[in-house]
mmCIF file of C-alpha atoms in Angstrom:
data_model
loop_
_atom_site.group_PDB
_atom_site.id
_atom_site.type_symbol
_atom_site.label_atom_id
_atom_site.label_comp_id
_atom_site.label_asym_id
_atom_site.label_seq_id
_atom_site.Cartn_x
_atom_site.Cartn_y
_atom_site.Cartn_z
ATOM 1 C CA MET A 1 0.000 0.000 0.000
ATOM 2 C CA PRO A 2 1.271 3.566 -0.712
ATOM 3 C CA PRO A 3 2.384 5.681 2.274
ATOM 4 C CA PHE A 4 -0.341 7.052 4.519
ATOM 5 C CA LEU A 5 -1.774 10.271 3.098
ATOM 6 C CA VAL A 6 -2.888 12.929 5.594
ATOM 7 C CA ASP A 7 -4.724 16.176 4.840
ATOM 8 C CA ALA A 8 -4.691 18.550 7.813
ATOM 9 C CA HIS A 9 -7.619 20.716 6.711
ATOM 10 C CA LEU A 10 -10.901 19.789 5.022
ATOM 11 C CA ASP A 11 -14.220 21.635 5.432
ATOM 12 C CA LEU A 12 -16.302 18.527 4.805
ATOM 13 C CA ALA A 13 -19.361 19.292 6.927
ATOM 14 C CA TRP A 14 -19.436 22.930 5.810
ATOM 15 C CA ASN A 15 -19.498 21.840 2.175
ATOM 16 C CA ALA A 16 -22.321 19.410 2.865
ATOM 17 C CA ARG A 17 -24.461 21.818 4.891
ATOM 18 C CA ALA A 18 -23.662 25.338 3.675
ATOM 19 C CA LEU A 19 -23.245 24.439 -0.004
ATOM 20 C CA GLY A 20 -25.655 21.486 -0.079
ATOM 21 C CA ARG A 21 -23.130 19.128 -1.634
ATOM 22 C CA ASP A 22 -23.717 15.383 -1.294
ATOM 23 C CA LEU A 23 -20.194 14.288 -0.408
ATOM 24 C CA THR A 24 -21.186 10.624 -0.500
ATOM 25 C CA LEU A 25 -21.287 10.810 -4.328
ATOM 26 C CA PRO A 26 -18.360 9.944 -6.601
ATOM 27 C CA LEU A 27 -16.484 13.102 -7.512
ATOM 28 C CA GLU A 28 -17.497 13.084 -11.173
ATOM 29 C CA ALA A 29 -21.162 12.684 -10.227
ATOM 30 C CA LEU A 30 -20.984 15.682 -7.882
ATOM 31 C CA ARG A 31 -19.204 17.750 -10.512
ATOM 32 C CA ALA A 32 -21.922 16.927 -13.044
ATOM 33 C CA GLN A 33 -24.727 18.250 -10.848
ATOM 34 C CA ASP A 34 -23.122 20.924 -8.655
ATOM 35 C CA PRO A 35 -24.559 24.401 -9.357
ATOM 36 C CA HIS A 36 -21.693 26.391 -7.871
ATOM 37 C CA PRO A 37 -19.120 28.146 -10.098
ATOM 38 C CA ASP A 38 -16.177 26.475 -8.319
ATOM 39 C CA THR A 39 -15.733 22.886 -9.504
ATOM 40 C CA PRO A 40 -15.594 20.550 -6.470
ATOM 41 C CA LEU A 41 -12.364 18.783 -5.574
ATOM 42 C CA VAL A 42 -13.581 16.595 -2.698
ATOM 43 C CA THR A 43 -16.062 13.823 -2.018
ATOM 44 C CA LEU A 44 -15.757 10.922 0.384
ATOM 45 C CA PRO A 45 -15.360 8.369 -2.460
ATOM 46 C CA SER A 46 -12.614 10.489 -4.033
ATOM 47 C CA LEU A 47 -10.773 10.585 -0.708
ATOM 48 C CA LYS A 48 -11.062 6.822 -0.401
ATOM 49 C CA GLU A 49 -9.854 6.379 -3.974
ATOM 50 C CA ALA A 50 -6.790 8.479 -3.111
ATOM 51 C CA GLY A 51 -6.025 6.369 -0.061
ATOM 52 C CA LEU A 52 -6.444 9.319 2.316
ATOM 53 C CA ALA A 53 -5.878 7.783 5.726
ATOM 54 C CA LEU A 54 -6.651 10.751 7.911
ATOM 55 C CA ALA A 55 -8.042 14.272 7.679
ATOM 56 C CA PHE A 56 -8.486 17.092 10.139
ATOM 57 C CA ALA A 57 -12.183 17.776 9.547
ATOM 58 C CA THR A 58 -13.521 21.170 10.524
ATOM 59 C CA LEU A 59 -16.460 22.478 12.457
ATOM 60 C CA PHE A 60 -16.757 25.876 10.807
ATOM 61 C CA VAL A 61 -19.151 28.811 10.779
ATOM 62 C CA ASP A 62 -18.692 32.153 9.056
ATOM 63 C CA PRO A 63 -18.655 34.732 11.891
ATOM 64 C CA ARG A 64 -19.753 37.445 9.466
ATOM 65 C CA GLU A 65 -23.158 35.775 9.210
ATOM 66 C CA GLY A 66 -25.757 35.241 11.944
ATOM 67 C CA ALA A 67 -25.432 35.548 15.696
ATOM 68 C CA GLN A 68 -23.548 33.630 18.360
ATOM 69 C CA GLU A 69 -26.450 31.284 19.084
ATOM 70 C CA ASP A 70 -26.677 30.487 15.363
ATOM 71 C CA TRP A 71 -22.972 29.665 15.259
ATOM 72 C CA GLU A 72 -23.263 27.263 18.179
ATOM 73 C CA GLU A 73 -26.245 25.509 16.628
ATOM 74 C CA GLU A 74 -24.420 25.086 13.333
ATOM 75 C CA VAL A 75 -21.279 23.702 14.994
ATOM 76 C CA TYR A 76 -23.332 20.985 16.665
ATOM 77 C CA ALA A 77 -25.213 20.264 13.432
ATOM 78 C CA GLN A 78 -21.901 19.716 11.631
ATOM 79 C CA LEU A 79 -20.693 17.508 14.464
ATOM 80 C CA ALA A 80 -23.899 15.460 14.170
ATOM 81 C CA LEU A 81 -23.257 15.036 10.429
ATOM 82 C CA TYR A 82 -19.798 13.570 11.063
ATOM 83 C CA GLU A 83 -21.337 11.223 13.619
ATOM 84 C CA ALA A 84 -24.012 10.177 11.119
ATOM 85 C CA TRP A 85 -21.354 9.427 8.509
ATOM 86 C CA GLU A 86 -19.527 7.388 11.112
ATOM 87 C CA ARG A 87 -22.634 5.304 11.850
ATOM 88 C CA ARG A 88 -22.863 4.571 8.122
ATOM 89 C CA GLY A 89 -19.265 3.366 8.059
ATOM 90 C CA LEU A 90 -18.134 6.192 5.773
ATOM 91 C CA VAL A 91 -15.656 7.709 8.229
ATOM 92 C CA ARG A 92 -14.100 6.919 11.579
ATOM 93 C CA VAL A 93 -13.934 9.744 14.154
ATOM 94 C CA LEU A 94 -10.712 9.545 16.182
ATOM 95 C CA ARG A 95 -11.563 10.844 19.634
ATOM 96 C CA GLU A 96 -8.821 9.329 21.787
ATOM 97 C CA ARG A 97 -5.361 7.844 21.365
ATOM 98 C CA GLU A 98 -6.688 4.286 21.285
ATOM 99 C CA ASP A 99 -8.949 5.289 18.370
ATOM 100 C CA LEU A 100 -5.961 6.632 16.430
ATOM 101 C CA LEU A 101 -3.857 3.537 17.072
ATOM 102 C CA ALA A 102 -6.698 1.192 16.122
ATOM 103 C CA HIS A 103 -7.369 3.217 12.965
ATOM 104 C CA LEU A 104 -3.780 2.976 11.801
ATOM 105 C CA GLU A 105 -4.008 -0.802 12.202
ATOM 106 C CA ARG A 106 -7.340 -1.107 10.389
ATOM 107 C CA PHE A 107 -6.954 1.434 7.595
ATOM 108 C CA PRO A 108 -4.744 -0.678 5.303
ATOM 109 C CA GLN A 109 -7.486 -3.313 5.255
ATOM 110 C CA ASP A 110 -10.726 -1.303 5.176
ATOM 111 C CA GLY A 111 -9.670 2.076 3.748
ATOM 112 C CA VAL A 112 -12.108 3.994 5.977
ATOM 113 C CA LEU A 113 -11.152 7.665 6.369
ATOM 114 C CA GLY A 114 -10.147 8.710 9.894
ATOM 115 C CA LEU A 115 -11.262 12.153 11.065
ATOM 116 C CA VAL A 116 -9.645 14.339 13.714
ATOM 117 C CA LEU A 117 -12.124 17.107 14.564
ATOM 118 C CA LEU A 118 -11.008 20.752 14.414
ATOM 119 C CA LEU A 119 -13.049 23.758 15.534
ATOM 120 C CA GLU A 120 -11.986 26.445 13.066
ATOM 121 C CA GLY A 121 -12.482 29.645 15.010
ATOM 122 C CA ALA A 122 -13.758 29.884 18.584
ATOM 123 C CA HIS A 123 -16.525 32.328 17.659
ATOM 124 C CA ALA A 124 -19.203 29.753 18.543
ATOM 125 C CA LEU A 125 -17.867 29.386 22.097
ATOM 126 C CA GLU A 126 -19.561 31.931 24.330
ATOM 127 C CA ALA A 127 -17.180 31.038 27.165
ATOM 128 C CA PRO A 128 -14.116 28.799 27.596
ATOM 129 C CA GLU A 129 -16.168 26.233 29.529
ATOM 130 C CA ASP A 130 -18.241 25.633 26.377
ATOM 131 C CA LEU A 131 -15.270 23.699 25.026
ATOM 132 C CA ARG A 132 -15.860 20.786 27.393
ATOM 133 C CA PRO A 133 -18.980 19.247 25.740
ATOM 134 C CA LEU A 134 -17.312 19.420 22.334
ATOM 135 C CA ARG A 135 -14.238 17.674 23.705
ATOM 136 C CA LYS A 136 -16.455 14.921 25.114
ATOM 137 C CA ARG A 137 -17.761 14.297 21.605
ATOM 138 C CA GLY A 138 -14.306 14.152 20.054
ATOM 139 C CA LEU A 139 -12.929 17.636 19.372
ATOM 140 C CA ARG A 140 -9.097 17.587 19.427
ATOM 141 C CA LEU A 141 -7.921 20.810 17.722
ATOM 142 C CA LEU A 142 -8.985 24.448 17.843
ATOM 143 C CA SER A 143 -7.998 27.677 16.111
ATOM 144 C CA LEU A 144 -8.890 30.752 18.135
ATOM 145 C CA THR A 145 -10.064 32.835 15.171
ATOM 146 C CA TRP A 146 -11.172 32.690 11.587
ATOM 147 C CA ALA A 147 -10.067 35.853 9.811
ATOM 148 C CA THR A 148 -12.111 38.245 11.970
ATOM 149 C CA GLY A 149 -11.130 38.910 15.532
ATOM 150 C CA ASN A 150 -13.335 37.748 18.375
ATOM 151 C CA ALA A 151 -13.506 37.771 22.175
ATOM 152 C CA TYR A 152 -10.442 35.513 22.317
ATOM 153 C CA ALA A 153 -7.890 37.021 19.928
ATOM 154 C CA GLY A 154 -7.196 39.118 16.884
ATOM 155 C CA GLY A 155 -7.502 37.445 13.506
ATOM 156 C CA ASN A 156 -5.558 37.768 10.280
ATOM 157 C CA ALA A 157 -8.133 40.234 8.859
ATOM 158 C CA GLU A 158 -8.625 42.116 12.135
ATOM 159 C CA PRO A 159 -5.296 42.295 13.973
ATOM 160 C CA GLY A 160 -5.263 42.353 17.738
ATOM 161 C CA PRO A 161 -3.773 40.683 20.793
ATOM 162 C CA LEU A 162 -4.664 37.611 22.743
ATOM 163 C CA THR A 163 -7.279 38.608 25.328
ATOM 164 C CA ALA A 164 -7.746 37.526 28.928
ATOM 165 C CA LYS A 165 -10.610 35.368 27.727
ATOM 166 C CA GLY A 166 -8.288 33.894 25.104
ATOM 167 C CA ARG A 167 -5.744 32.980 27.756
ATOM 168 C CA ALA A 168 -8.504 31.273 29.746
ATOM 169 C CA LEU A 169 -9.528 29.302 26.662
ATOM 170 C CA LEU A 170 -5.941 28.204 26.078
ATOM 171 C CA GLU A 171 -5.791 26.983 29.676
ATOM 172 C CA ALA A 172 -8.968 24.969 29.109
ATOM 173 C CA MET A 173 -7.551 23.522 25.884
ATOM 174 C CA ALA A 174 -4.355 22.386 27.610
ATOM 175 C CA ALA A 175 -6.347 20.776 30.427
ATOM 176 C CA LEU A 176 -8.654 18.944 28.007
ATOM 177 C CA GLY A 177 -6.010 17.803 25.513
ATOM 178 C CA VAL A 178 -7.050 20.088 22.650
ATOM 179 C CA ALA A 179 -4.224 21.227 20.359
ATOM 180 C CA LEU A 180 -3.767 24.806 19.131
ATOM 181 C CA ASP A 181 -3.957 25.610 15.415
ATOM 182 C CA LEU A 182 -2.183 28.916 14.680
ATOM 183 C CA SER A 183 -3.936 29.354 11.309
ATOM 184 C CA HIS A 184 -5.877 32.641 10.950
ATOM 185 C CA LEU A 185 -4.396 34.181 14.111
ATOM 186 C CA ALA A 186 -3.075 37.727 14.039
ATOM 187 C CA GLU A 187 0.714 37.826 14.339
ATOM 188 C CA GLU A 188 0.616 39.536 17.738
ATOM 189 C CA ALA A 189 -1.900 37.029 19.101
ATOM 190 C CA ALA A 190 0.046 34.070 17.699
ATOM 191 C CA TRP A 191 3.229 35.046 19.520
ATOM 192 C CA GLU A 192 1.310 35.572 22.755
ATOM 193 C CA ALA A 193 -0.461 32.225 22.362
ATOM 194 C CA LEU A 194 2.880 30.455 21.915
ATOM 195 C CA ARG A 195 4.088 31.980 25.159
ATOM 196 C CA VAL A 196 0.929 31.121 27.119
ATOM 197 C CA TYR A 197 -0.091 27.730 25.747
ATOM 198 C CA GLU A 198 2.114 24.782 26.642
ATOM 199 C CA GLY A 199 0.307 22.047 24.717
ATOM 200 C CA PRO A 200 0.750 20.798 21.129
ATOM 201 C CA VAL A 201 0.814 23.435 18.389
ATOM 202 C CA CYS A 202 0.435 23.294 14.603
ATOM 203 C CA ALA A 203 -0.744 25.368 11.655
ATOM 204 C CA THR A 204 -3.155 23.222 9.677
ATOM 205 C CA HIS A 205 -3.446 25.425 6.584
ATOM 206 C CA ALA A 206 -1.083 28.321 5.945
ATOM 207 C CA ASN A 207 1.728 29.191 3.567
ATOM 208 C CA CYS A 208 4.862 31.339 3.713
ATOM 209 C CA ARG A 209 4.370 35.079 4.214
ATOM 210 C CA ALA A 210 7.831 35.725 2.783
ATOM 211 C CA LEU A 211 6.496 34.572 -0.611
ATOM 212 C CA VAL A 212 2.916 35.860 -0.278
ATOM 213 C CA PRO A 213 2.969 38.986 1.907
ATOM 214 C CA SER A 214 -0.318 38.621 3.748
ATOM 215 C CA GLU A 215 -1.269 38.349 7.410
ATOM 216 C CA ARG A 216 -3.065 35.146 6.430
ATOM 217 C CA HIS A 217 0.278 33.338 6.191
ATOM 218 C CA LEU A 218 3.070 32.709 8.687
ATOM 219 C CA SER A 219 6.137 34.896 8.991
ATOM 220 C CA ASP A 220 9.558 33.318 8.952
ATOM 221 C CA GLY A 221 9.806 33.957 12.679
ATOM 222 C CA LEU A 222 6.581 32.103 13.388
ATOM 223 C CA LEU A 223 7.642 29.223 11.145
ATOM 224 C CA ARG A 224 10.864 28.853 13.136
ATOM 225 C CA ALA A 225 8.971 29.130 16.411
ATOM 226 C CA LEU A 226 6.469 26.513 15.289
ATOM 227 C CA ALA A 227 9.299 24.127 14.464
ATOM 228 C CA GLY A 228 10.868 24.901 17.828
ATOM 229 C CA ARG A 229 7.636 23.728 19.461
ATOM 230 C CA GLU A 230 7.799 20.501 17.418
ATOM 231 C CA GLY A 231 4.786 21.626 15.412
ATOM 232 C CA VAL A 232 3.882 20.927 11.793
ATOM 233 C CA LEU A 233 2.792 23.309 9.020
ATOM 234 C CA GLY A 234 0.129 22.243 6.512
ATOM 235 C CA LEU A 235 0.783 23.867 3.133
ATOM 236 C CA VAL A 236 -2.196 24.903 0.996
ATOM 237 C CA PRO A 237 -2.191 24.196 -2.773
ATOM 238 C CA PHE A 238 -4.405 27.206 -3.593
ATOM 239 C CA ASN A 239 -3.121 29.566 -6.271
ATOM 240 C CA ALA A 240 -3.939 32.788 -4.403
ATOM 241 C CA PHE A 241 -1.918 31.461 -1.453
ATOM 242 C CA LEU A 242 1.035 30.594 -3.705
ATOM 243 C CA ASP A 243 1.507 33.699 -5.853
ATOM 244 C CA PRO A 244 0.256 37.191 -4.876
ATOM 245 C CA ALA A 245 -0.165 38.094 -8.548
ATOM 246 C CA TRP A 246 -2.672 35.315 -9.206
ATOM 247 C CA LYS A 247 -6.349 36.318 -9.429
ATOM 248 C CA ARG A 248 -9.510 34.313 -10.011
ATOM 249 C CA GLY A 249 -10.096 33.805 -13.714
ATOM 250 C CA MET A 250 -6.400 33.512 -14.506
ATOM 251 C CA ALA A 251 -4.825 30.282 -15.730
ATOM 252 C CA ARG A 252 -3.896 27.701 -13.125
ATOM 253 C CA LEU A 253 -0.352 28.015 -11.814
ATOM 254 C CA PRO A 254 2.348 25.419 -12.489
ATOM 255 C CA LEU A 255 3.271 23.084 -9.643
ATOM 256 C CA GLU A 256 6.536 24.954 -9.222
ATOM 257 C CA ALA A 257 4.607 27.669 -7.378
ATOM 258 C CA PHE A 258 3.713 25.143 -4.670
ATOM 259 C CA PHE A 259 7.220 23.717 -4.518
ATOM 260 C CA ARG A 260 8.633 27.195 -3.813
ATOM 261 C CA HIS A 261 6.611 27.355 -0.591
ATOM 262 C CA LYS A 262 7.536 23.799 0.299
ATOM 263 C CA ALA A 263 11.238 24.528 -0.165
ATOM 264 C CA HIS A 264 11.040 27.771 1.839
ATOM 265 C CA ALA A 265 9.173 26.177 4.740
ATOM 266 C CA GLU A 266 11.433 23.138 4.868
ATOM 267 C CA ALA A 267 14.548 25.321 4.808
ATOM 268 C CA LEU A 268 13.316 27.144 7.910
ATOM 269 C CA MET A 269 11.578 24.305 9.755
ATOM 270 C CA GLY A 270 13.250 21.118 8.570
ATOM 271 C CA GLY A 271 11.725 18.497 6.304
ATOM 272 C CA GLY A 272 10.057 16.699 9.190
ATOM 273 C CA ARG A 273 7.893 19.703 10.082
ATOM 274 C CA VAL A 274 6.001 20.322 6.840
ATOM 275 C CA GLY A 275 2.991 18.505 5.398
ATOM 276 C CA LEU A 276 -0.304 19.071 3.605
ATOM 277 C CA GLY A 277 -3.352 21.052 4.669
ATOM 278 C CA THR A 278 -5.200 21.530 1.397
ATOM 279 C CA ASP A 279 -8.267 23.491 2.566
ATOM 280 C CA TRP A 280 -9.802 22.157 -0.647
ATOM 281 C CA ASP A 281 -13.356 23.238 -1.334
ATOM 282 C CA GLY A 282 -12.893 25.795 1.407
ATOM 283 C CA GLY A 283 -14.258 28.586 -0.773
ATOM 284 C CA PHE A 284 -12.467 27.680 -4.020
ATOM 285 C CA GLY A 285 -12.354 24.765 -6.442
ATOM 286 C CA LEU A 286 -10.506 23.090 -9.282
ATOM 287 C CA GLU A 287 -10.007 26.327 -11.209
ATOM 288 C CA ALA A 288 -7.969 27.805 -8.349
ATOM 289 C CA VAL A 289 -5.421 25.028 -7.692
ATOM 290 C CA PRO A 290 -2.144 24.308 -9.510
ATOM 291 C CA GLN A 291 -1.985 22.349 -12.733
ATOM 292 C CA GLY A 292 -1.920 18.598 -12.313
ATOM 293 C CA LEU A 293 -3.881 18.620 -9.064
ATOM 294 C CA ASP A 294 -7.414 17.597 -10.018
ATOM 295 C CA ARG A 295 -8.311 15.452 -6.999
ATOM 296 C CA HIS A 296 -6.679 14.031 -3.883
ATOM 297 C CA ARG A 297 -4.925 11.132 -5.599
ATOM 298 C CA ASP A 298 -2.801 13.692 -7.485
ATOM 299 C CA LEU A 299 -1.300 15.019 -4.239
ATOM 300 C CA ARG A 300 1.096 12.074 -4.113
ATOM 301 C CA ALA A 301 3.261 13.862 -6.671
ATOM 302 C CA LEU A 302 4.082 16.599 -4.159
ATOM 303 C CA GLY A 303 6.529 14.915 -1.820
ATOM 304 C CA ASP A 304 7.899 11.953 0.043
ATOM 305 C CA GLU A 305 6.304 9.750 2.685
ATOM 306 C CA GLY A 306 7.000 12.228 5.458
ATOM 307 C CA PHE A 307 5.518 15.206 3.674
ATOM 308 C CA LEU A 308 2.481 13.266 2.457
ATOM 309 C CA GLY A 309 1.483 12.080 5.905
ATOM 310 C CA GLY A 310 4.289 10.764 8.061
ATOM 311 C CA ASN A 311 5.089 14.153 9.598
ATOM 312 C CA TRP A 312 1.483 14.716 10.665
ATOM 313 C CA LEU A 313 1.165 11.200 12.043
ATOM 314 C CA ARG A 314 4.327 11.586 14.099
ATOM 315 C CA TRP A 315 2.995 14.880 15.485
ATOM 316 C CA LEU A 316 -0.332 13.297 16.410
ATOM 317 C CA LEU A 317 1.252 10.272 18.030
ATOM 318 C CA GLY A 318 3.379 12.590 20.149
ATOM 319 C CA TRP A 319 0.408 13.939 22.105
ATOM 320 C CA PHE A 320 -2.948 12.493 21.040
#
């Protein structure tokens, strides 16, 4: 069997609920009927075809829409969808270490996708104690913000510091065994979070700010600090995150644009600290990814066993 493939960021439930996509369909069938302008890249059968062993699957709400009570309701609806898929045998939610170990034993035989649940943005948490019921149902990673700032920290689109409430949430995360995802954090808040939070740290989906000068990506200093905390960076094969000159409607970039970010990150962090976090179908589709990447099976051309999944698995096994 090919090396384990791990994708550290997929908005599966958001695609199913917000966009109405039936992710149980084969990819070509979904593409034939999907009304959205962005051609889908992800369905559960396409992930199985690719041999994707594990994905960090998000619970995500857009904080620019609705109110806090709406966000909380949607988070639990997405969680219920993952649980329903699990009952159907389509996925396997990995809640505890024994689940992860058993999955790695079983996956080569049954090919069932393992999911590690990630709350992308803490906007739906009214208070730090609201993390506990989500942890009981399997949540293992959390990013404090999504673009906009909130009561916990500044985001990449609304810079600001880590707040007292954010420090309390980080304390709750450490106590409950929930890892910190630095993606979408404002630079100031990210540095403060690294000082305050002593648990496992990663960045599930970000690229190199030195190559794409945007607060959405990680500075060289943060990349070095992340490596110093034994964290892993998930690189995003999305054209706008690879070349600042690329705009929607332009031709797809060559793969070399992705390899530039990979080389830069590995030079700063070491080859064992960089992997994949595609964020595919997270607001873009086939038209916005590099040439040659049409579905998950094509990702195997991007690197060696460590980059494709081994680095993420080693990180997980170190704390999960």
